Amino acid sequence: MNDLTRPLPQTDEYDTESFWSATTEKALRYQQCANCHTIVFYPRRHCTGCTDGDLEWRSATGRGRIYTYSIVRQSYHPFFRNQVPYVVAWIELDEGPRLISNVIGVKDPGTQVHIDQRVQLVWEEHPTVNIPLFRLADDHAQ
Amino acid sequence: MSKERDAAIVGIYEYPLRSVDGEVSALQIKAECAARALEDAGLTWQDVDGIYDAGDGGGMAGLNISEYLGIHPTVIDTTGVGGSSYEFHAAHARRDIAAGKTRVALLTYGSTAHSSARAIGVGGRPGGGMHPADNMDGFAGMTLISNYAMVAHRHMYQFGTTSEQLAEIPVATRLHAMRNPEAVAAMEDLEFLDIRETTISDVVNSRMIADPLHLLECCMISDGGGAVVIASPEVVRDCRKPPVWIIGTGEATQYPQIGGDITVSAGAQSAPIAFGEAGVSASEMDIAMIYDSFSITVLTLLEDLGFCAKGEGGAWVEGGRLRFDRPADGPALNTDGGGLSSNHPGMRGIFLLIEAARQLRGESCSQVTDARLAVAHGNGGMLGSRHTGGTIIMARD
Ligand SMILES: [Zn+2]
Protein backbone atom coordinates (compact mmCIF):
# COMPACT_ATOMS: atom_id res chain seq x y z
CA MET A 1 0.00 0.00 0.00
CA ASN A 2 1.31 3.39 -0.98
CA ASP A 3 1.73 5.40 2.19
CA LEU A 4 0.56 8.55 0.44
CA THR A 5 -2.94 7.27 -0.35
CA ARG A 6 -5.72 6.11 1.86
CA PRO A 7 -6.11 2.33 2.19
CA LEU A 8 -8.39 1.12 -0.58
CA PRO A 9 -10.81 -1.79 -0.43
CA GLN A 10 -10.08 -5.17 -1.97
CA THR A 11 -12.00 -5.30 -5.22
CA ASP A 12 -12.18 -9.09 -5.29
CA GLU A 13 -13.72 -9.77 -1.88
CA TYR A 14 -16.69 -12.08 -2.52
CA ASP A 15 -19.54 -10.17 -0.88
CA THR A 16 -18.48 -6.62 -1.53
CA GLU A 17 -16.92 -6.72 -5.00
CA SER A 18 -20.16 -5.66 -6.73
CA PHE A 19 -20.54 -2.73 -4.34
CA TRP A 20 -17.03 -1.52 -5.12
CA SER A 21 -17.23 -2.12 -8.84
CA ALA A 22 -20.37 0.06 -8.94
CA THR A 23 -18.39 2.91 -7.43
CA THR A 24 -16.47 3.19 -10.68
CA GLU A 25 -19.73 4.52 -12.10
CA LYS A 26 -20.24 6.61 -8.97
CA ALA A 27 -23.14 4.53 -7.78
CA LEU A 28 -23.58 3.95 -4.03
CA ARG A 29 -25.46 0.70 -3.85
CA TYR A 30 -27.22 -1.35 -1.24
CA GLN A 31 -29.36 -4.47 -1.42
CA GLN A 32 -33.03 -5.05 -0.77
CA CYS A 33 -34.88 -8.36 -0.81
CA ALA A 34 -37.63 -8.60 -3.42
CA ASN A 35 -39.23 -11.30 -1.31
CA CYS A 36 -39.32 -9.84 2.22
CA HIS A 37 -38.13 -6.25 1.56
CA THR A 38 -35.32 -6.46 4.11
CA ILE A 39 -32.53 -4.00 3.35
CA VAL A 40 -29.15 -5.71 3.54
CA PHE A 41 -25.98 -3.69 4.17
CA TYR A 42 -23.00 -4.37 4.11
CA PRO A 43 -23.58 -6.42 0.94
CA ARG A 44 -24.06 -10.16 1.19
CA ARG A 45 -25.13 -13.01 -1.07
CA HIS A 46 -27.98 -14.07 1.20
CA CYS A 47 -30.96 -12.25 2.64
CA THR A 48 -30.81 -11.82 6.42
CA GLY A 49 -34.61 -11.47 6.60
CA CYS A 50 -35.70 -14.70 4.92
CA THR A 51 -34.14 -17.95 3.79
CA ASP A 52 -35.44 -17.79 0.21
CA GLY A 53 -34.46 -14.20 -0.43
CA ASP A 54 -33.97 -12.49 -3.74
CA LEU A 55 -31.61 -9.60 -3.23
CA GLU A 56 -31.73 -6.72 -5.68
CA TRP A 57 -29.30 -3.84 -5.94
CA ARG A 58 -30.61 -0.32 -5.30
CA SER A 59 -28.82 2.98 -5.69
CA ALA A 60 -28.80 5.40 -2.80
CA THR A 61 -29.31 9.10 -3.45
CA GLY A 62 -26.18 9.89 -1.47
CA ARG A 63 -28.10 12.07 0.94
CA GLY A 64 -28.16 11.33 4.61
CA ARG A 65 -27.26 12.53 8.06
CA ILE A 66 -24.48 12.17 10.60
CA TYR A 67 -25.65 9.50 13.05
CA THR A 68 -22.52 9.99 15.14
CA TYR A 69 -18.89 10.98 14.60
CA SER A 70 -15.48 11.46 16.12
CA ILE A 71 -12.61 13.78 15.30
CA VAL A 72 -9.44 11.74 15.08
CA ARG A 73 -6.52 13.71 16.46
CA GLN A 74 -3.97 10.90 16.74
CA SER A 75 -3.24 8.11 14.30
CA TYR A 76 -0.19 5.96 13.71
CA HIS A 77 -1.28 5.00 10.22
CA PRO A 78 1.23 6.16 7.58
CA PHE A 79 -1.48 7.92 5.57
CA PHE A 80 -3.92 9.07 8.25
CA ARG A 81 -1.32 10.41 10.64
CA ASN A 82 -0.82 13.22 8.16
CA GLN A 83 -4.55 13.90 7.87
CA VAL A 84 -5.31 14.69 11.53
CA PRO A 85 -7.57 16.14 12.65
CA TYR A 86 -10.17 14.45 10.47
CA VAL A 87 -13.78 13.40 10.93
CA VAL A 88 -14.85 9.75 11.02
CA ALA A 89 -18.60 9.27 11.08
CA TRP A 90 -21.39 6.77 10.93
CA ILE A 91 -23.44 8.19 8.04
CA GLU A 92 -27.08 7.17 7.95
CA LEU A 93 -28.31 7.26 4.37
CA ASP A 94 -31.88 8.42 3.80
CA GLU A 95 -32.63 4.90 2.58
CA GLY A 96 -31.61 3.45 5.95
CA PRO A 97 -28.17 1.83 5.62
CA ARG A 98 -25.37 3.21 7.76
CA LEU A 99 -21.77 3.31 6.63
CA ILE A 100 -18.50 4.47 8.12
CA SER A 101 -16.99 7.33 6.16
CA ASN A 102 -15.31 10.71 6.50
CA VAL A 103 -16.93 14.13 6.57
CA ILE A 104 -14.59 16.28 4.49
CA GLY A 105 -14.29 19.93 3.58
CA VAL A 106 -14.70 21.35 7.07
CA LYS A 107 -12.12 23.83 8.29
CA ASP A 108 -12.88 23.45 11.98
CA PRO A 109 -14.56 20.12 12.68
CA GLY A 110 -14.70 20.91 16.40
CA THR A 111 -17.30 23.61 15.81
CA GLN A 112 -18.75 22.83 12.38
CA VAL A 113 -19.71 19.17 12.63
CA HIS A 114 -22.71 17.95 14.63
CA ILE A 115 -24.82 14.86 15.02
CA ASP A 116 -27.93 14.84 12.81
CA GLN A 117 -26.41 17.30 10.35
CA ARG A 118 -27.40 16.66 6.74
CA VAL A 119 -24.61 15.39 4.51
CA GLN A 120 -24.13 14.77 0.80
CA LEU A 121 -22.05 12.10 -0.90
CA VAL A 122 -18.87 13.15 -2.70
CA TRP A 123 -16.66 10.71 -4.56
CA GLU A 124 -12.92 10.59 -4.11
CA GLU A 125 -11.54 9.23 -7.34
CA HIS A 126 -8.97 6.45 -7.55
CA PRO A 127 -7.87 4.33 -10.53
CA THR A 128 -9.72 1.13 -9.56
CA VAL A 129 -12.51 2.32 -7.24
CA ASN A 130 -14.08 5.52 -6.08
CA ILE A 131 -14.42 6.15 -2.37
CA PRO A 132 -17.71 7.44 -0.92
CA LEU A 133 -16.98 10.42 1.33
CA PHE A 134 -19.42 13.04 2.60
CA ARG A 135 -19.56 16.80 2.93
CA LEU A 136 -22.00 18.94 4.84
CA ALA A 137 -25.11 19.44 2.70
CA ASP A 138 -25.79 22.90 1.30
CA ASP A 139 -29.19 22.77 2.91
CA HIS A 140 -28.53 22.02 6.54
CA ALA A 141 -32.24 21.64 7.23
CA GLN A 142 -33.20 18.36 8.78
CA MET B 1 -30.38 -16.58 45.92
CA SER B 2 -29.29 -18.90 43.22
CA LYS B 3 -30.37 -22.46 43.24
CA GLU B 4 -27.47 -24.14 41.51
CA ARG B 5 -23.90 -24.38 42.67
CA ASP B 6 -22.52 -26.13 39.62
CA ALA B 7 -19.03 -24.77 39.39
CA ALA B 8 -16.68 -22.42 41.20
CA ILE B 9 -13.52 -20.47 40.54
CA VAL B 10 -10.92 -22.15 42.75
CA GLY B 11 -7.63 -20.87 41.37
CA ILE B 12 -6.52 -17.48 40.04
CA TYR B 13 -3.29 -15.82 39.02
CA GLU B 14 -2.46 -12.52 37.36
CA TYR B 15 0.95 -12.17 35.75
CA PRO B 16 2.65 -9.42 37.77
CA LEU B 17 4.60 -7.69 34.98
CA ARG B 18 3.22 -5.35 32.33
CA SER B 19 6.44 -4.95 30.38
CA VAL B 20 8.50 -8.05 29.68
CA ASP B 21 10.96 -6.43 27.25
CA GLY B 22 10.80 -9.37 24.87
CA GLU B 23 12.18 -11.74 27.50
CA VAL B 24 9.21 -14.12 27.53
CA SER B 25 6.58 -15.23 25.03
CA ALA B 26 2.81 -15.14 25.32
CA LEU B 27 2.80 -18.94 25.52
CA GLN B 28 5.30 -18.87 28.38
CA ILE B 29 3.15 -16.35 30.23
CA LYS B 30 0.11 -18.62 29.77
CA ALA B 31 1.96 -21.62 31.18
CA GLU B 32 3.41 -19.78 34.15
CA CYS B 33 0.00 -18.32 35.03
CA ALA B 34 -1.59 -21.75 34.69
CA ALA B 35 0.91 -23.29 37.09
CA ARG B 36 0.44 -20.55 39.68
CA ALA B 37 -3.37 -20.69 39.41
CA LEU B 38 -3.35 -24.46 39.87
CA GLU B 39 -1.05 -24.01 42.86
CA ASP B 40 -3.47 -21.40 44.24
CA ALA B 41 -6.22 -24.01 43.98
CA GLY B 42 -4.12 -26.83 45.40
CA LEU B 43 -4.32 -28.74 42.12
CA THR B 44 -1.77 -29.98 39.58
CA TRP B 45 -1.45 -30.40 35.82
CA GLN B 46 -2.86 -33.93 36.07
CA ASP B 47 -6.14 -32.62 37.49
CA VAL B 48 -6.90 -30.49 34.42
CA ASP B 49 -9.38 -32.13 32.05
CA GLY B 50 -10.87 -29.06 30.34
CA ILE B 51 -8.95 -26.43 28.36
CA TYR B 52 -10.42 -23.07 27.33
CA ASP B 53 -8.35 -20.98 24.95
CA ALA B 54 -8.92 -17.84 22.88
CA GLY B 55 -6.07 -18.50 20.45
CA ASP B 56 -3.61 -16.06 21.99
CA GLY B 57 -0.88 -18.71 22.05
CA GLY B 58 -0.85 -19.15 18.28
CA GLY B 59 -2.57 -21.28 15.67
CA MET B 60 -4.46 -24.52 16.38
CA ALA B 61 -5.74 -23.12 19.66
CA GLY B 62 -6.57 -25.86 22.11
CA LEU B 63 -4.09 -28.30 20.65
CA ASN B 64 -0.96 -26.19 20.98
CA ILE B 65 -1.71 -25.19 24.56
CA SER B 66 -2.55 -28.78 25.58
CA GLU B 67 0.71 -30.10 24.21
CA TYR B 68 2.68 -27.20 25.66
CA LEU B 69 1.22 -27.80 29.11
CA GLY B 70 1.48 -31.57 28.67
CA ILE B 71 -2.16 -32.34 29.38
CA HIS B 72 -4.84 -34.41 27.65
CA PRO B 73 -8.12 -32.58 28.26
CA THR B 74 -11.48 -34.17 27.43
CA VAL B 75 -13.10 -30.80 26.72
CA ILE B 76 -11.44 -28.32 24.36
CA ASP B 77 -13.21 -24.98 23.89
CA THR B 78 -11.54 -22.37 21.69
CA THR B 79 -14.13 -19.61 21.75
CA GLY B 80 -12.33 -16.49 20.57
CA VAL B 81 -14.52 -13.41 20.67
CA GLY B 82 -12.01 -10.77 21.69
CA GLY B 83 -11.59 -9.36 25.17
CA SER B 84 -14.75 -11.01 26.47
CA SER B 85 -13.53 -14.51 25.53
CA TYR B 86 -12.83 -15.37 29.17
CA GLU B 87 -16.37 -14.61 30.29
CA PHE B 88 -17.53 -16.93 27.51
CA HIS B 89 -15.00 -19.53 28.66
CA ALA B 90 -16.23 -19.27 32.26
CA ALA B 91 -19.81 -19.72 31.08
CA HIS B 92 -18.87 -22.74 28.98
CA ALA B 93 -16.74 -24.25 31.73
CA ARG B 94 -19.65 -24.09 34.15
CA ARG B 95 -21.94 -25.64 31.54
CA ASP B 96 -19.45 -28.39 30.75
CA ILE B 97 -18.84 -29.12 34.44
CA ALA B 98 -22.59 -29.29 35.10
CA ALA B 99 -22.89 -31.74 32.20
CA GLY B 100 -20.20 -33.92 33.72
CA LYS B 101 -17.82 -33.46 30.78
CA THR B 102 -15.02 -31.91 32.83
CA ARG B 103 -14.15 -31.46 36.49
CA VAL B 104 -11.23 -29.02 36.38
CA ALA B 105 -11.33 -26.35 33.68
CA LEU B 106 -8.29 -24.20 32.93
CA LEU B 107 -8.47 -20.75 31.29
CA THR B 108 -5.20 -19.05 30.33
CA TYR B 109 -4.19 -15.78 28.71
CA GLY B 110 -0.84 -14.38 27.65
CA SER B 111 0.10 -11.35 25.62
CA THR B 112 3.15 -9.29 24.76
CA ALA B 113 1.14 -6.48 23.23
CA HIS B 114 3.27 -3.79 24.79
CA SER B 115 6.56 -5.35 23.76
CA SER B 116 5.16 -5.96 20.31
CA ALA B 117 4.08 -2.31 20.22
CA ARG B 118 0.62 -3.12 19.10
CA ALA B 119 -1.57 -0.03 19.14
CA ILE B 120 -4.49 -1.10 21.27
CA GLY B 121 -5.36 2.00 23.20
CA VAL B 122 -4.83 5.22 21.35
CA GLY B 123 -4.05 4.58 17.70
CA GLY B 124 -4.00 2.12 14.92
CA ARG B 125 -6.71 0.15 13.30
CA PRO B 126 -7.43 -3.42 14.34
CA GLY B 127 -6.20 -6.04 11.91
CA GLY B 128 -7.70 -6.04 8.47
CA GLY B 129 -8.68 -9.42 7.14
CA MET B 130 -11.10 -10.25 4.41
CA HIS B 131 -14.38 -10.26 6.28
CA PRO B 132 -16.74 -8.25 4.06
CA ALA B 133 -17.51 -5.83 6.89
CA ASP B 134 -13.83 -4.98 7.14
CA ASN B 135 -13.71 -4.30 3.44
CA MET B 136 -16.36 -1.60 3.80
CA ASP B 137 -14.77 0.79 6.28
CA GLY B 138 -11.01 0.42 6.02
CA PHE B 139 -10.76 3.49 3.81
CA ALA B 140 -12.02 5.90 6.47
CA GLY B 141 -9.17 5.77 8.98
CA MET B 142 -11.38 4.85 11.90
CA THR B 143 -9.02 4.24 14.80
CA LEU B 144 -10.00 1.96 17.65
CA ILE B 145 -10.58 4.87 19.97
CA SER B 146 -12.63 6.83 17.42
CA ASN B 147 -14.90 3.80 17.16
CA TYR B 148 -15.62 4.07 20.89
CA ALA B 149 -15.67 7.87 20.73
CA MET B 150 -18.60 7.68 18.32
CA VAL B 151 -20.59 5.84 20.99
CA ALA B 152 -19.67 8.56 23.48
CA HIS B 153 -20.75 11.34 21.12
CA ARG B 154 -24.08 9.71 20.46
CA HIS B 155 -24.58 9.09 24.18
CA MET B 156 -23.91 12.77 24.85
CA TYR B 157 -26.28 13.78 22.07
CA GLN B 158 -29.15 11.55 23.14
CA PHE B 159 -28.86 11.88 26.89
CA GLY B 160 -26.85 15.00 27.67
CA THR B 161 -23.97 13.00 29.11
CA THR B 162 -20.89 15.14 29.81
CA SER B 163 -17.13 14.59 29.70
CA GLU B 164 -17.06 15.34 33.43
CA GLN B 165 -19.47 12.47 34.05
CA LEU B 166 -17.42 10.09 31.89
CA ALA B 167 -14.32 11.18 33.82
CA GLU B 168 -15.77 9.71 37.01
CA ILE B 169 -14.82 6.28 35.65
CA PRO B 170 -11.05 6.76 35.14
CA VAL B 171 -10.88 8.76 38.37
CA ALA B 172 -12.35 5.83 40.33
CA THR B 173 -10.18 3.22 38.66
CA ARG B 174 -7.03 5.30 39.19
CA LEU B 175 -7.85 5.59 42.87
CA HIS B 176 -8.02 1.80 43.01
CA ALA B 177 -4.85 1.43 40.94
CA MET B 178 -2.87 3.59 43.35
CA ARG B 179 -3.75 1.09 46.10
CA ASN B 180 -2.54 -1.86 43.98
CA PRO B 181 1.29 -2.16 43.97
CA GLU B 182 1.26 -4.15 40.72
CA ALA B 183 -0.79 -1.42 39.04
CA VAL B 184 1.58 1.28 40.27
CA ALA B 185 4.53 -0.74 38.99
CA ALA B 186 2.70 -1.17 35.70
CA MET B 187 2.26 2.58 35.28
CA GLU B 188 5.94 3.08 36.13
CA ASP B 189 7.10 0.41 33.69
CA LEU B 190 4.88 1.84 30.96
CA GLU B 191 6.27 5.30 31.68
CA PHE B 192 3.06 7.06 32.64
CA LEU B 193 3.98 10.70 33.12
CA ASP B 194 2.11 11.51 36.30
CA ILE B 195 1.39 8.54 38.55
CA ARG B 196 -1.06 9.71 41.19
CA GLU B 197 -4.72 9.88 41.97
CA THR B 198 -6.52 11.97 39.39
CA THR B 199 -9.39 14.44 39.42
CA ILE B 200 -12.25 15.06 37.02
CA SER B 201 -10.38 18.15 35.92
CA ASP B 202 -7.20 16.13 35.18
CA VAL B 203 -9.18 13.85 32.90
CA VAL B 204 -11.12 16.46 30.94
CA ASN B 205 -7.99 18.58 30.54
CA SER B 206 -5.86 15.71 29.27
CA ARG B 207 -5.07 15.63 25.57
CA MET B 208 -7.98 14.90 23.23
CA ILE B 209 -7.23 11.69 21.29
CA ALA B 210 -10.48 11.30 19.38
CA ASP B 211 -13.32 13.65 20.27
CA PRO B 212 -14.90 13.41 22.76
CA LEU B 213 -12.45 11.00 24.44
CA HIS B 214 -9.34 12.26 26.22
CA LEU B 215 -6.07 10.46 26.90
CA LEU B 216 -7.00 9.60 30.49
CA GLU B 217 -10.19 7.92 29.26
CA CYS B 218 -8.15 5.38 27.26
CA CYS B 219 -6.75 2.07 28.48
CA MET B 220 -3.05 1.36 28.71
CA ILE B 221 -1.23 -1.02 26.37
CA SER B 222 0.60 -3.57 28.47
CA ASP B 223 2.05 -7.03 28.34
CA GLY B 224 0.53 -9.52 30.71
CA GLY B 225 -1.59 -12.56 31.25
CA GLY B 226 -3.46 -14.63 33.74
CA ALA B 227 -5.14 -17.92 34.49
CA VAL B 228 -8.35 -19.09 36.13
CA VAL B 229 -9.22 -22.59 37.35
CA ILE B 230 -12.89 -23.53 37.53
CA ALA B 231 -13.91 -26.78 39.26
CA SER B 232 -16.85 -29.01 40.07
CA PRO B 233 -18.42 -29.05 43.57
CA GLU B 234 -16.66 -32.31 44.51
CA VAL B 235 -13.26 -30.88 43.51
CA VAL B 236 -14.05 -27.61 45.31
CA ARG B 237 -14.16 -29.42 48.66
CA ASP B 238 -10.48 -30.30 48.42
CA CYS B 239 -9.25 -26.93 47.19
CA ARG B 240 -7.07 -24.59 49.17
CA LYS B 241 -9.13 -21.38 48.89
CA PRO B 242 -12.82 -20.67 49.43
CA PRO B 243 -14.87 -21.19 46.26
CA VAL B 244 -16.24 -18.35 44.16
CA TRP B 245 -19.37 -19.82 42.63
CA ILE B 246 -20.47 -18.99 39.12
CA ILE B 247 -24.23 -18.59 39.55
CA GLY B 248 -25.31 -16.98 36.29
CA THR B 249 -23.95 -16.52 32.76
CA GLY B 250 -25.06 -14.72 29.62
CA GLU B 251 -23.65 -14.30 26.12
CA ALA B 252 -24.53 -12.00 23.22
CA THR B 253 -23.40 -10.35 20.01
CA GLN B 254 -24.15 -6.88 18.71
CA TYR B 255 -23.47 -5.27 15.31
CA PRO B 256 -24.72 -2.37 13.19
CA GLN B 257 -28.33 -2.61 12.18
CA ILE B 258 -30.63 -0.28 10.31
CA GLY B 259 -32.24 2.01 12.85
CA GLY B 260 -30.15 0.52 15.65
CA ASP B 261 -29.04 2.41 18.75
CA ILE B 262 -25.26 2.54 19.06
CA THR B 263 -25.54 3.36 22.77
CA VAL B 264 -26.96 -0.11 23.49
CA SER B 265 -24.35 -2.87 23.73
CA ALA B 266 -24.50 -6.66 23.65
CA GLY B 267 -24.66 -6.44 27.43
CA ALA B 268 -28.31 -5.46 27.20
CA GLN B 269 -28.94 -9.00 25.97
CA SER B 270 -26.41 -10.99 28.01
CA ALA B 271 -26.96 -9.35 31.39
CA PRO B 272 -30.67 -10.11 31.89
CA ILE B 273 -29.98 -13.75 31.01
CA ALA B 274 -27.16 -13.95 33.55
CA PHE B 275 -28.96 -12.10 36.36
CA GLY B 276 -32.13 -14.09 35.68
CA GLU B 277 -30.26 -17.36 35.93
CA ALA B 278 -28.56 -16.24 39.14
CA GLY B 279 -31.78 -15.03 40.68
CA VAL B 280 -30.21 -11.75 41.76
CA SER B 281 -30.35 -8.19 40.47
CA ALA B 282 -27.74 -5.59 39.61
CA SER B 283 -28.65 -3.56 42.68
CA GLU B 284 -27.44 -6.44 44.89
CA MET B 285 -23.92 -6.43 43.42
CA ASP B 286 -21.04 -5.48 45.71
CA ILE B 287 -18.48 -5.58 42.92
CA ALA B 288 -18.72 -4.58 39.25
CA MET B 289 -15.81 -5.73 37.12
CA ILE B 290 -16.63 -4.07 33.82
CA TYR B 291 -14.37 -4.03 30.78
CA ASP B 292 -12.83 -0.55 30.83
CA SER B 293 -11.20 -0.22 27.45
CA PHE B 294 -12.44 3.37 27.52
CA SER B 295 -14.62 5.42 29.87
CA ILE B 296 -17.64 5.14 27.57
CA THR B 297 -17.44 1.36 27.59
CA VAL B 298 -18.12 1.31 31.32
CA LEU B 299 -20.85 3.96 31.21
CA THR B 300 -22.73 2.09 28.48
CA LEU B 301 -22.32 -1.23 30.26
CA LEU B 302 -23.45 0.07 33.66
CA GLU B 303 -26.71 0.95 31.96
CA ASP B 304 -26.97 -2.29 30.00
CA LEU B 305 -26.22 -4.36 33.12
CA GLY B 306 -29.17 -2.67 34.81
CA PHE B 307 -27.47 -0.50 37.44
CA CYS B 308 -29.48 2.39 36.04
CA ALA B 309 -31.74 3.04 33.06
CA LYS B 310 -30.37 3.65 29.56
CA GLY B 311 -29.22 7.24 29.35
CA GLU B 312 -29.00 7.79 33.10
CA GLY B 313 -25.44 6.50 33.49
CA GLY B 314 -23.88 9.95 33.43
CA ALA B 315 -25.85 11.22 36.40
CA TRP B 316 -25.61 7.83 38.12
CA VAL B 317 -21.80 7.75 38.27
CA GLU B 318 -21.47 11.30 39.61
CA GLY B 319 -19.96 12.06 43.00
CA GLY B 320 -17.48 9.21 43.20
CA ARG B 321 -20.00 6.47 43.85
CA LEU B 322 -17.89 3.85 42.03
CA ARG B 323 -15.15 3.97 44.69
CA PHE B 324 -14.49 0.85 46.74
CA ASP B 325 -15.14 2.72 50.00
CA ARG B 326 -18.69 3.75 49.11
CA PRO B 327 -20.50 0.40 49.39
CA ALA B 328 -23.82 1.99 50.32
CA ASP B 329 -23.91 3.69 46.91
CA GLY B 330 -23.68 0.53 44.86
CA PRO B 331 -20.91 -1.63 43.50
CA ALA B 332 -17.23 -0.83 43.53
CA LEU B 333 -15.87 -0.59 39.99
CA ASN B 334 -12.71 -2.36 38.80
CA THR B 335 -11.00 -2.48 42.16
CA ASP B 336 -7.70 -3.67 40.66
CA GLY B 337 -7.32 -0.41 38.74
CA GLY B 338 -8.84 -1.74 35.53
CA GLY B 339 -7.58 -1.59 31.99
CA LEU B 340 -7.36 2.16 32.37
CA SER B 341 -4.72 2.04 35.10
CA SER B 342 -3.54 -1.52 35.81
CA ASN B 343 -3.58 -4.07 33.03
CA HIS B 344 -4.69 -4.11 29.39
CA PRO B 345 -2.70 -6.41 27.13
CA GLY B 346 -5.47 -6.55 24.53
CA MET B 347 -7.99 -9.03 25.94
CA ARG B 348 -8.70 -7.99 29.49
CA GLY B 349 -11.62 -10.30 30.23
CA ILE B 350 -9.66 -12.74 32.36
CA PHE B 351 -8.69 -10.03 34.85
CA LEU B 352 -12.36 -9.26 35.44
CA LEU B 353 -12.83 -12.81 36.73
CA ILE B 354 -9.59 -12.73 38.73
CA GLU B 355 -10.31 -9.50 40.61
CA ALA B 356 -13.94 -10.47 41.21
CA ALA B 357 -12.67 -13.71 42.77
CA ARG B 358 -10.15 -11.79 44.89
CA GLN B 359 -12.95 -9.60 46.23
CA LEU B 360 -15.20 -12.53 47.07
CA ARG B 361 -12.25 -14.20 48.84
CA GLY B 362 -11.34 -11.00 50.69
CA GLU B 363 -7.97 -10.65 48.95
CA SER B 364 -8.26 -7.34 47.04
CA CYS B 365 -6.01 -4.32 47.57
CA SER B 366 -9.21 -2.27 47.63
CA GLN B 367 -11.31 -4.75 49.52
CA VAL B 368 -15.03 -4.08 49.84
CA THR B 369 -16.08 -5.15 53.32
CA ASP B 370 -18.02 -8.40 53.31
CA ALA B 371 -18.33 -8.51 49.50
CA ARG B 372 -20.72 -11.34 48.63
CA LEU B 373 -21.81 -10.84 45.03
CA ALA B 374 -19.92 -9.72 41.93
CA VAL B 375 -20.62 -9.26 38.26
CA ALA B 376 -17.95 -9.45 35.56
CA HIS B 377 -18.84 -8.22 32.10
CA GLY B 378 -16.46 -8.52 29.20
CA ASN B 379 -16.82 -6.61 25.94
CA GLY B 380 -14.95 -8.03 22.97
CA GLY B 381 -14.48 -6.44 19.56
CA MET B 382 -15.49 -2.82 19.10
CA LEU B 383 -18.28 -1.15 21.04
CA GLY B 384 -19.18 1.25 18.23
CA SER B 385 -19.62 -1.44 15.60
CA ARG B 386 -19.45 -5.20 16.12
CA HIS B 387 -18.78 -6.75 19.49
CA THR B 388 -19.57 -9.52 21.95
CA GLY B 389 -20.74 -9.33 25.52
CA GLY B 390 -20.24 -11.96 28.21
CA THR B 391 -21.76 -11.57 31.69
CA ILE B 392 -20.76 -13.71 34.69
CA ILE B 393 -22.41 -13.47 38.11
CA MET B 394 -20.38 -14.77 41.05
CA ALA B 395 -21.13 -15.47 44.70
CA ARG B 396 -19.20 -16.66 47.71
CA ASP B 397 -20.52 -19.22 50.16
ZN1 LIG C 1 -35.64 -11.68 2.26
CSV table of C-alpha atoms and ligand atoms in Angstrom, one decimal, chain A residues 33-38 47-55, ligand 1:
chain,number,residue,atom,x,y,z
A,33,CYS,CA,-34.9,-8.4,-0.8
A,34,ALA,CA,-37.6,-8.6,-3.4
A,35,ASN,CA,-39.2,-11.3,-1.3
A,36,CYS,CA,-39.3,-9.8,2.2
A,37,HIS,CA,-38.1,-6.2,1.6
A,38,THR,CA,-35.3,-6.5,4.1
A,47,CYS,CA,-31.0,-12.2,2.6
A,48,THR,CA,-30.8,-11.8,6.4
A,49,GLY,CA,-34.6,-11.5,6.6
A,50,CYS,CA,-35.7,-14.7,4.9
A,51,THR,CA,-34.1,-17.9,3.8
A,52,ASP,CA,-35.4,-17.8,0.2
A,53,GLY,CA,-34.5,-14.2,-0.4
A,54,ASP,CA,-34.0,-12.5,-3.7
A,55,LEU,CA,-31.6,-9.6,-3.2
C,1,ZN,ZN,-35.6,-11.7,2.3
